[in-house]
Coordinates of C-alpha atoms in Angstrom, one line a residue:
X1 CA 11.1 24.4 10.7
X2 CA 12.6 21.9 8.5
X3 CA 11.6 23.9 5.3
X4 CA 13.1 27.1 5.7
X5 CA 16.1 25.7 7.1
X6 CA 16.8 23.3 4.2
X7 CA 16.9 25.0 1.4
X8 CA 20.2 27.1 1.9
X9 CA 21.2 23.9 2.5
X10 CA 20.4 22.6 -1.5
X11 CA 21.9 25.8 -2.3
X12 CA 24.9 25.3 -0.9
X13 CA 25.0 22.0 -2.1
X14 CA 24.5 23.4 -6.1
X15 CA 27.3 26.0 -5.5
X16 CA 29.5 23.7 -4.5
X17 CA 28.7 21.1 -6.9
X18 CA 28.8 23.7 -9.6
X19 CA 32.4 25.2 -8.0
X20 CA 33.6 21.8 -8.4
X21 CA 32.3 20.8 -11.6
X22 CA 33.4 23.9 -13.5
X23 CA 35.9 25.5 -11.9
X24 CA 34.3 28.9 -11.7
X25 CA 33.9 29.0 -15.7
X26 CA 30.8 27.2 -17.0
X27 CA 27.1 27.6 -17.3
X28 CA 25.3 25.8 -14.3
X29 CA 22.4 23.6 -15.5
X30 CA 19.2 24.6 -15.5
X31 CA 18.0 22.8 -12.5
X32 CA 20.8 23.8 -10.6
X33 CA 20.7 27.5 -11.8
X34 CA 16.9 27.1 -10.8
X35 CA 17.8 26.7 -7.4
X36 CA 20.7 28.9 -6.9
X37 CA 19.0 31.9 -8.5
X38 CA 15.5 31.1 -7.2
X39 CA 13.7 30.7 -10.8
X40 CA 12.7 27.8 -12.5
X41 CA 9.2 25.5 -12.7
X42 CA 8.2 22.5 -11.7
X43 CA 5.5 20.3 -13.2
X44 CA 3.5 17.8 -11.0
X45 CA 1.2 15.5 -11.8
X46 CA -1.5 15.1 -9.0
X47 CA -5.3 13.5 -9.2
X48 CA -8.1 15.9 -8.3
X49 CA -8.8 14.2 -4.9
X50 CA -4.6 15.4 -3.4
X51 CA -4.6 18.5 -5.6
X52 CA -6.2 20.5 -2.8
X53 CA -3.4 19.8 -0.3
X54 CA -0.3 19.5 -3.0
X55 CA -1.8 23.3 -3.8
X56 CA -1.1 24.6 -0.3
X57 CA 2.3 23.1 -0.2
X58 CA 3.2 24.4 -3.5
X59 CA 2.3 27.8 -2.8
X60 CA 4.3 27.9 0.4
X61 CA 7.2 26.3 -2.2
X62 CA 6.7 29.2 -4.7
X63 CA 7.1 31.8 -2.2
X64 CA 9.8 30.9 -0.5
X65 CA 11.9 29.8 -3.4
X66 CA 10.1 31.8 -6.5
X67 CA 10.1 28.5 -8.8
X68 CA 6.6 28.1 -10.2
X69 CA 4.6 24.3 -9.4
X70 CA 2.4 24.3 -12.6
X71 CA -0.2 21.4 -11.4
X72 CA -1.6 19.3 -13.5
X73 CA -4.7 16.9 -12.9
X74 CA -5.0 13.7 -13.8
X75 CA -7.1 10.4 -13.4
X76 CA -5.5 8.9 -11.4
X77 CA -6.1 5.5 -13.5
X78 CA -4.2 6.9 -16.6
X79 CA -1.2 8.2 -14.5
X80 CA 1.1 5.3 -14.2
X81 CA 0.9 4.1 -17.9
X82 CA 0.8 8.0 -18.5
X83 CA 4.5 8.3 -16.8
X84 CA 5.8 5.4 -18.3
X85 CA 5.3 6.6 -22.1
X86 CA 5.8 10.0 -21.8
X87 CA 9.1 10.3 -19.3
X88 CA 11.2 8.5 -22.2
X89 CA 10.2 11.0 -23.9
X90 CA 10.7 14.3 -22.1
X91 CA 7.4 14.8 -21.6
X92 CA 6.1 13.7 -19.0
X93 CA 6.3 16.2 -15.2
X94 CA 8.7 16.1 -12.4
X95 CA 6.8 14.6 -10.0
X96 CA 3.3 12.5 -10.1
X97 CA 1.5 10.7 -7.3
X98 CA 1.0 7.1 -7.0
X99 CA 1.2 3.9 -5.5
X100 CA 4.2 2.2 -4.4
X101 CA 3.3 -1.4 -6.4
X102 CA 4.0 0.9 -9.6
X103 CA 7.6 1.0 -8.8
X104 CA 9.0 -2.3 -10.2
X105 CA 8.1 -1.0 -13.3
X106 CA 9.1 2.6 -13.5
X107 CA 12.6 1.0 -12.3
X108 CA 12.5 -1.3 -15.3
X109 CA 12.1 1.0 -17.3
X110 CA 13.9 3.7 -16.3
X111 CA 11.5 6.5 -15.5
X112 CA 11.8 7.3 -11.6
X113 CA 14.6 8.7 -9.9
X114 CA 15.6 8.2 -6.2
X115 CA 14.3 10.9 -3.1
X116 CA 16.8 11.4 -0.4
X117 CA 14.6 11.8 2.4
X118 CA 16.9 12.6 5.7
X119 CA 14.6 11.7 8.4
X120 CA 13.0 8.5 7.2
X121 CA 12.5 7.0 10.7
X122 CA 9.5 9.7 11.2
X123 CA 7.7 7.3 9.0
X124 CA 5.8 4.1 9.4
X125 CA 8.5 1.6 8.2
X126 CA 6.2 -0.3 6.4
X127 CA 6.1 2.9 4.2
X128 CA 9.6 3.5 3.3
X129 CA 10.1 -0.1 3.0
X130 CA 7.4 0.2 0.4
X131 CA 9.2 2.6 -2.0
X132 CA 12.7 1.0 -1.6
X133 CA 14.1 -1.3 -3.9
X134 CA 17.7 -2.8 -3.8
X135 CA 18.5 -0.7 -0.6
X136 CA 17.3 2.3 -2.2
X137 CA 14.1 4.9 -1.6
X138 CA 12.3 5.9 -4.6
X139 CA 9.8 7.9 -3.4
X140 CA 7.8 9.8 -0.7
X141 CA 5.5 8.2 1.2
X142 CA 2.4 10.0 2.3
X143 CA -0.9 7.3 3.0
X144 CA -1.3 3.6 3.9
X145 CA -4.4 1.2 3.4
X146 CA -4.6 -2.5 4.3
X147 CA -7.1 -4.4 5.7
X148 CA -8.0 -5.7 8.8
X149 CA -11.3 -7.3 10.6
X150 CA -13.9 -5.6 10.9
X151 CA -16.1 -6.1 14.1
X152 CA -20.2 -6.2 14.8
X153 CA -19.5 -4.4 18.5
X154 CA -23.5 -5.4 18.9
X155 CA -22.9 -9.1 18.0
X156 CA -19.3 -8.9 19.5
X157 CA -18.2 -6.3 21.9
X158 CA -15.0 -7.6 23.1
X159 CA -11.8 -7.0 21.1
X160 CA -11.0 -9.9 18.4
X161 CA -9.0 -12.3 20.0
X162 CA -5.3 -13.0 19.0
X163 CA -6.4 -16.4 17.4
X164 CA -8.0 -17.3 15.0
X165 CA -10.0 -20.1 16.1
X166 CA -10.6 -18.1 19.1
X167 CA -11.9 -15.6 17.1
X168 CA -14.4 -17.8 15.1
X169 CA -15.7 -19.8 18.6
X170 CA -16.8 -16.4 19.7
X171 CA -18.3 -15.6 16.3
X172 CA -19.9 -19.2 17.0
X173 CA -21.0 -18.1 20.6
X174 CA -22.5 -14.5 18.9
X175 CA -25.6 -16.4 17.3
X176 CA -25.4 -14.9 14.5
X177 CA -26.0 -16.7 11.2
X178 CA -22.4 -17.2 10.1
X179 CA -19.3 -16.9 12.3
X180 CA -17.8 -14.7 10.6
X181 CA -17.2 -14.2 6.0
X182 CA -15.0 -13.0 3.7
X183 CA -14.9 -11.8 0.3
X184 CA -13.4 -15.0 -2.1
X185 CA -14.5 -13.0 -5.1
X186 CA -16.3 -16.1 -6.0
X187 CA -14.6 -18.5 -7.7
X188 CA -11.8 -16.1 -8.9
X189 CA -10.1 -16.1 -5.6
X190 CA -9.0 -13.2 -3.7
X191 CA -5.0 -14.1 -2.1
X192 CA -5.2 -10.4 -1.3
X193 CA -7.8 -10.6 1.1
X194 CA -6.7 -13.9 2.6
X195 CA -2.8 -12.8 2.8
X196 CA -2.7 -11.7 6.4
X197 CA -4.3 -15.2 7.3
X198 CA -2.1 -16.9 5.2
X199 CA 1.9 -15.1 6.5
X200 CA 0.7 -16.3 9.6
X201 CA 1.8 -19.6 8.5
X202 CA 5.3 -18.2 7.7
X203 CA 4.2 -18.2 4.1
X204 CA 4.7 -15.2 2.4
X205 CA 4.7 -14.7 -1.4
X206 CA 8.1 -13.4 -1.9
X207 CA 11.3 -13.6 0.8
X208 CA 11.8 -10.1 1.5
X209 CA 15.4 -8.9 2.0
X210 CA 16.5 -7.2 5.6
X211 CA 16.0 -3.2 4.4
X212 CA 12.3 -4.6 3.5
X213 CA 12.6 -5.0 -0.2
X214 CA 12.1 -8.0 -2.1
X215 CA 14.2 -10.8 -3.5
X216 CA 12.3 -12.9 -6.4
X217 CA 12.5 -15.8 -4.5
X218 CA 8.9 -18.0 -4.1
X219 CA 8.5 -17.6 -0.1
X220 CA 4.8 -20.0 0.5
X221 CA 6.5 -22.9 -0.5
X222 CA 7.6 -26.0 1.7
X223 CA 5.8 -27.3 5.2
X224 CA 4.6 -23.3 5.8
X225 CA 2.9 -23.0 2.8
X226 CA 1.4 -27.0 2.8
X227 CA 0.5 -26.3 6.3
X228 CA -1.8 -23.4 4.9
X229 CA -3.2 -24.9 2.0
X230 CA -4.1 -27.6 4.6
X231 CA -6.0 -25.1 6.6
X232 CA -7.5 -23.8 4.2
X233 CA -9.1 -27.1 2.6
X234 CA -9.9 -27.8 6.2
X235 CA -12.6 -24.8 6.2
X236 CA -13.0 -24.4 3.0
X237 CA -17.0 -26.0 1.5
X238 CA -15.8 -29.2 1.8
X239 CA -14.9 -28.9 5.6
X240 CA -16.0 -26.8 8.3
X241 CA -18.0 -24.4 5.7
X242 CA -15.8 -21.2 7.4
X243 CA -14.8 -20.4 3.7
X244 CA -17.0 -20.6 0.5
X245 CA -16.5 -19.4 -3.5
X246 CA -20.2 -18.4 -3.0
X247 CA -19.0 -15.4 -1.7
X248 CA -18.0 -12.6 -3.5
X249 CA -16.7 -8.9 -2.4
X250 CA -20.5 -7.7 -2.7
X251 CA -22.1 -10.6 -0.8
X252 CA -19.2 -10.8 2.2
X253 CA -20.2 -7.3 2.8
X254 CA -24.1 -7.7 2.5
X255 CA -24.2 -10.3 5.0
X256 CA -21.8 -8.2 7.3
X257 CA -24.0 -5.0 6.8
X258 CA -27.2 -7.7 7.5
X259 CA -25.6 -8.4 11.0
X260 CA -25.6 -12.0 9.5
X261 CA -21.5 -11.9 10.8
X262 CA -19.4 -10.7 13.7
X263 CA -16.4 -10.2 12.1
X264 CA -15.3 -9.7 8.5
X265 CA -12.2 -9.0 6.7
X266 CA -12.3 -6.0 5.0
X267 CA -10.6 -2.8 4.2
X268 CA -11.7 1.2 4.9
X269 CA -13.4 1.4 1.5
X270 CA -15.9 -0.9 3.2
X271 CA -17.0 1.4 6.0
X272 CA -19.2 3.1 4.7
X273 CA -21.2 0.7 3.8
X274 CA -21.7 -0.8 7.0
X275 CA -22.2 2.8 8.8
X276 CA -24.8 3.3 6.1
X277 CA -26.5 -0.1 6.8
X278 CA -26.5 1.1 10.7
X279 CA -23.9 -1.5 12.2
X280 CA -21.4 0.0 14.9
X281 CA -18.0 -1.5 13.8
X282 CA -14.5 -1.5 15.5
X283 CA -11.6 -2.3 13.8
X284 CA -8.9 -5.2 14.9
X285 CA -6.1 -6.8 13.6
X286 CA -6.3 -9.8 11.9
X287 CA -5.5 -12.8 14.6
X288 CA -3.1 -15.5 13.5
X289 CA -4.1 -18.5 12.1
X290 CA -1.0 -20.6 11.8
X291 CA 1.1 -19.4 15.0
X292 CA 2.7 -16.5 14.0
X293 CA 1.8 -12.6 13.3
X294 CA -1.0 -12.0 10.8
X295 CA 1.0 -9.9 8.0
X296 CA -1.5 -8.7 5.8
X297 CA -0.4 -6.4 2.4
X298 CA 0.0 -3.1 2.7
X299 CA -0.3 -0.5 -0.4
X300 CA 0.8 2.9 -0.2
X301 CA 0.7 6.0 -1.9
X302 CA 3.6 8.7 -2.6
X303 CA 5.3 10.4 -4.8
X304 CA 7.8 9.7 -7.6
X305 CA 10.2 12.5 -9.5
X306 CA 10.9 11.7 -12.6
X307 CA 14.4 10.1 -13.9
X308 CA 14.4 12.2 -17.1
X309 CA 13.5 15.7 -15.1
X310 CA 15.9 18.9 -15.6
X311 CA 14.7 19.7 -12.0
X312 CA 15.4 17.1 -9.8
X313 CA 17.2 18.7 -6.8
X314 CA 14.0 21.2 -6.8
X315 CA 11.9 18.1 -6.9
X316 CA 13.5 16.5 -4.2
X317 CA 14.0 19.8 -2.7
X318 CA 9.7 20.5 -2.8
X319 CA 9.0 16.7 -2.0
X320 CA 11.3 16.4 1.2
X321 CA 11.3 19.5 2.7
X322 CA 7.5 20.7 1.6
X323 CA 5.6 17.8 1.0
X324 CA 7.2 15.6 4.2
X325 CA 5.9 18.8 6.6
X326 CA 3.2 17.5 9.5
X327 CA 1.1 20.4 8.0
X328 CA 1.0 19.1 4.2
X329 CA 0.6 15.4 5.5
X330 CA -2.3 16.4 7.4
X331 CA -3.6 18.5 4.2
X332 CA -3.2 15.3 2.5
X333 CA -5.0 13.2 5.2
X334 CA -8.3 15.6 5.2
X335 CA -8.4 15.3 1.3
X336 CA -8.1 11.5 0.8
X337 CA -8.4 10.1 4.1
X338 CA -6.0 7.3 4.5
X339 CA -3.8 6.4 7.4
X340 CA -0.8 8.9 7.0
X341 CA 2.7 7.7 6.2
X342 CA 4.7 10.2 8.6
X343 CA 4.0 8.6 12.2
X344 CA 3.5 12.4 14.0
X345 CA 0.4 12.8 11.7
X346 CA -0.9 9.1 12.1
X347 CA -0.9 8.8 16.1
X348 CA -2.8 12.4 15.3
X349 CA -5.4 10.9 13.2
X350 CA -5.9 7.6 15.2
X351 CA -8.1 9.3 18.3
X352 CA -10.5 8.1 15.6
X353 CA -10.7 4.3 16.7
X354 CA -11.6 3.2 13.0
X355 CA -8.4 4.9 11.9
X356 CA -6.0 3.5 14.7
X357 CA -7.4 -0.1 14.1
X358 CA -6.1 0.4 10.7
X359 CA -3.4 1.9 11.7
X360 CA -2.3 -1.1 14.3
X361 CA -3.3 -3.7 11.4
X362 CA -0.6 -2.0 8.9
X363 CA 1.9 -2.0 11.8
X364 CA 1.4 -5.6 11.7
X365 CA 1.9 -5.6 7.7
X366 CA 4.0 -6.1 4.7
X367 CA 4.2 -3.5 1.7
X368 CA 2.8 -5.1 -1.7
X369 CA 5.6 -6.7 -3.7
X370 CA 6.4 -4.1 -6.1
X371 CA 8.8 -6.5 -7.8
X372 CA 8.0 -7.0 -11.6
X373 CA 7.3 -10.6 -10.8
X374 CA 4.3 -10.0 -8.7
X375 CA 2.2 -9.6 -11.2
X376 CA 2.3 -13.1 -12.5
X377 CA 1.0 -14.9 -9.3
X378 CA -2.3 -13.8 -9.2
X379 CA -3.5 -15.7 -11.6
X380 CA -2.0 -19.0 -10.1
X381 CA -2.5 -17.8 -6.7
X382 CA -6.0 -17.4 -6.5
X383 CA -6.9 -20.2 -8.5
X384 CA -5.2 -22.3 -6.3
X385 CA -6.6 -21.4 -3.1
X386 CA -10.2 -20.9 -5.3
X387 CA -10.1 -24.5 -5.9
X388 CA -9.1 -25.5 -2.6
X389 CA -11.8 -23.7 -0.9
X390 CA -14.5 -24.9 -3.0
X391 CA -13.1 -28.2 -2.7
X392 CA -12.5 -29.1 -5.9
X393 CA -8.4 -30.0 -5.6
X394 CA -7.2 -31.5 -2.8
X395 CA -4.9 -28.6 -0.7
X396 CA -1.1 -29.9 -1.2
X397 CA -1.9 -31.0 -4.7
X398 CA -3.1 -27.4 -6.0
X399 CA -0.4 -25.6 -4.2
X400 CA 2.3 -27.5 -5.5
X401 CA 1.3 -27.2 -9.0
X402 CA 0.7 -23.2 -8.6
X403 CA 4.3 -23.0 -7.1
X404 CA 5.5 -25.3 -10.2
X405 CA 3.6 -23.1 -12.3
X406 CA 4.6 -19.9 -10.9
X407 CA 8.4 -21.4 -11.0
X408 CA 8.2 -21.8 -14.6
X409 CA 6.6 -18.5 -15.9
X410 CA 9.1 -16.7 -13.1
X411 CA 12.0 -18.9 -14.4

């Protein structure tokens, strides 16, 4: 097994780093004594839902190398702003969960340290392309959540088809009350949701570079991203009706769990709800709207070590050769089921056909920008395609002044 074989292989590594380095003479550092001479502790932040399955893996880590994990739990709300104030600092652990949009920022400032993970193939490659930035992975990849539609088998018991007007004259054909809804949160806007329909245009928010990470430069502007904001003017309330600011996250998913839809767009935190409302759903990927493949975002969680820990080779030691183990990425699945990152585990996973239509919609995905400069477009972005949905600004007019507005606060 990949664990037990890898280890003499970091302590190798620290002898001859430390033969080279000091000539036989010096101290070794701390971390690299720690994994030389088997001693040592590592400090890991972890929420209460993953601390179950980080647990097992830890204790298999601190009998095989006799390093202590000493886990701490956290909200998983306060970790990221938690990491970035207390790294600088010294303070903060060795290794923390979290999402892969944090990343931009922990490079900015400094707090997160590159994993060398050797087999990065065995995951989905929309994970790894998640936590690398300028050519480089930042972290290890364990879970995946996007969204995808969601399907009435009752009302419609074929598969979505691969278009999307296809997909609504069969909604149309159902009987049901509307052809099919999606959460706008009202007249915020919600670009999220609608992203998948909107890269099938060839417009996607940022141009992403060939390893997967992403430039800074605008991508849904010129005829792609006109020919979208045509679209959606097209069906928004002052067209076809299709789209509508009336609805917001808790209505789309009422009128879905009413049977009022056949298909919805919607994530695997919706479920539930509709199980519990007694609707038999299937899971598809989103068909394309605009010609090409339906990309919708795709978050992911992992792990980081920190930039500022005195234990980094057992961090990346524990996280690649522990944590990247079938057996703790199953752990990991059964205590905070989301698809798994490491392909062997999700194939696994997807006999359940809620969990393989996921699966086959994040295979069709993007990771979330975690570029800095994502978090200025919201704001522009929703409006934009708010107001064009509820028909208050004609289409090309309110996306060229969110891409001249998103040009100037981007610079």
């Amino acid at each position: 097994m990949r664990k037990t074989a890898a280890l003499p292989v970091a302590m190798v590594a620290t002898a001859a780093l430390l033969a080279a380095c000091s000539g036989g003479d010096a101290e070794p550092a701390a971390s690299e004594s720690a994994a030389a001479g088997g001693t040592g502790t590592l400090t890991i932040w972890v929420d209460e839902n993953r601390q179950p399955a980080v647990e097992a893996a830890a204790a298999d880590f601190e009998a095989a190398t006799g390093v202590t994990v000493e886990l701490v739990q956290k909200n998983f709300e306060d970790i990221r702003a938690d990491f970035l104030a207390q790294v600088p600092t010294g303070e903060g652990p060795d290794i923390t969960v979290g999402a892969h949009d944090w990343l931009g920022s922990f490079i900015v400032n400094g707090v997160v340290d590159s994993v060398d993970l050797a087999d990065a193939d065995a995951f989905e490659t929309v994970a790894t392309e998640a936590f690398t930035y300028d050519g480089q992975l930042y972290g290890l990849p364990y879970a995946l959540e996007t969204v995808a539609v969601v399907r009435n088998t009752e009302l419609a018991p074929e598969p979505t088809p691969d278009t999307f007007d296809a997909m609504i004259e069969a909604g149309r054909a159902s009987g049901a009350k509307l052809p099919f809804v999606i959460n706008t949160a009202g007249t915020t806007g919600d670009a999220y949701t609608y992203y998948g329909l909107q890269t099938s245009f060839g417009a996607p928010v940022f141009e992403q570079n060939e390893d997967g990470s992403y430039t800074t430069d605008i991508g849904m502007g010129g005829e792609e991203g006109q020919a979208f904001a045509a679209w959606l003017g097209e069906n928004g309330m002052a067209g076809t009706g299709l789209f509508s600011t009336d609805w917001t996250y808790d209505i789309a998913v009422q009128e879905f769990a009413d049977g009022n839809a056949p298909y919805t767009i919607a994530g695997p935190w919706a479920i539930a709800a509709f199980e519990e409302a007694g609707i038999d759903v299937a899971v598809d990927p989103i068909p394309s709207a605009g010609g090409e493949t339906a990309a919708p975002f795709v978050g992911v969680q992992g792990f980081y070590v920190s930039a500022q820990s005195e234990n980094a080779l057992l961090a990346n030691d524990f996280l690649t050769n522990y944590m990247a183990t079938p057996e703790a990425q199953t752990a990991l699945y059964e205590a905070d089921p989301r698809i798994p990152a490491l392909s062997e585990v999700a194939e696994s996973v997807a006999e359940d056909p809620i969990v393989a239509g996921f699966l086959a919609a994040s295979q069709n995905g993007t990771p979330m920008p975690s570029i800095p400069e994502m978090a200025d477009v919201w704001e522009y972005w929703n409006a934009a395609q708010s107001s064009i949905i509820s028909g208050s600004a004609e289409p090309a007019a309110a996306w060229d002044k969110m891409l001249a507005d998103l040009e100037s606060n981007l610079g």
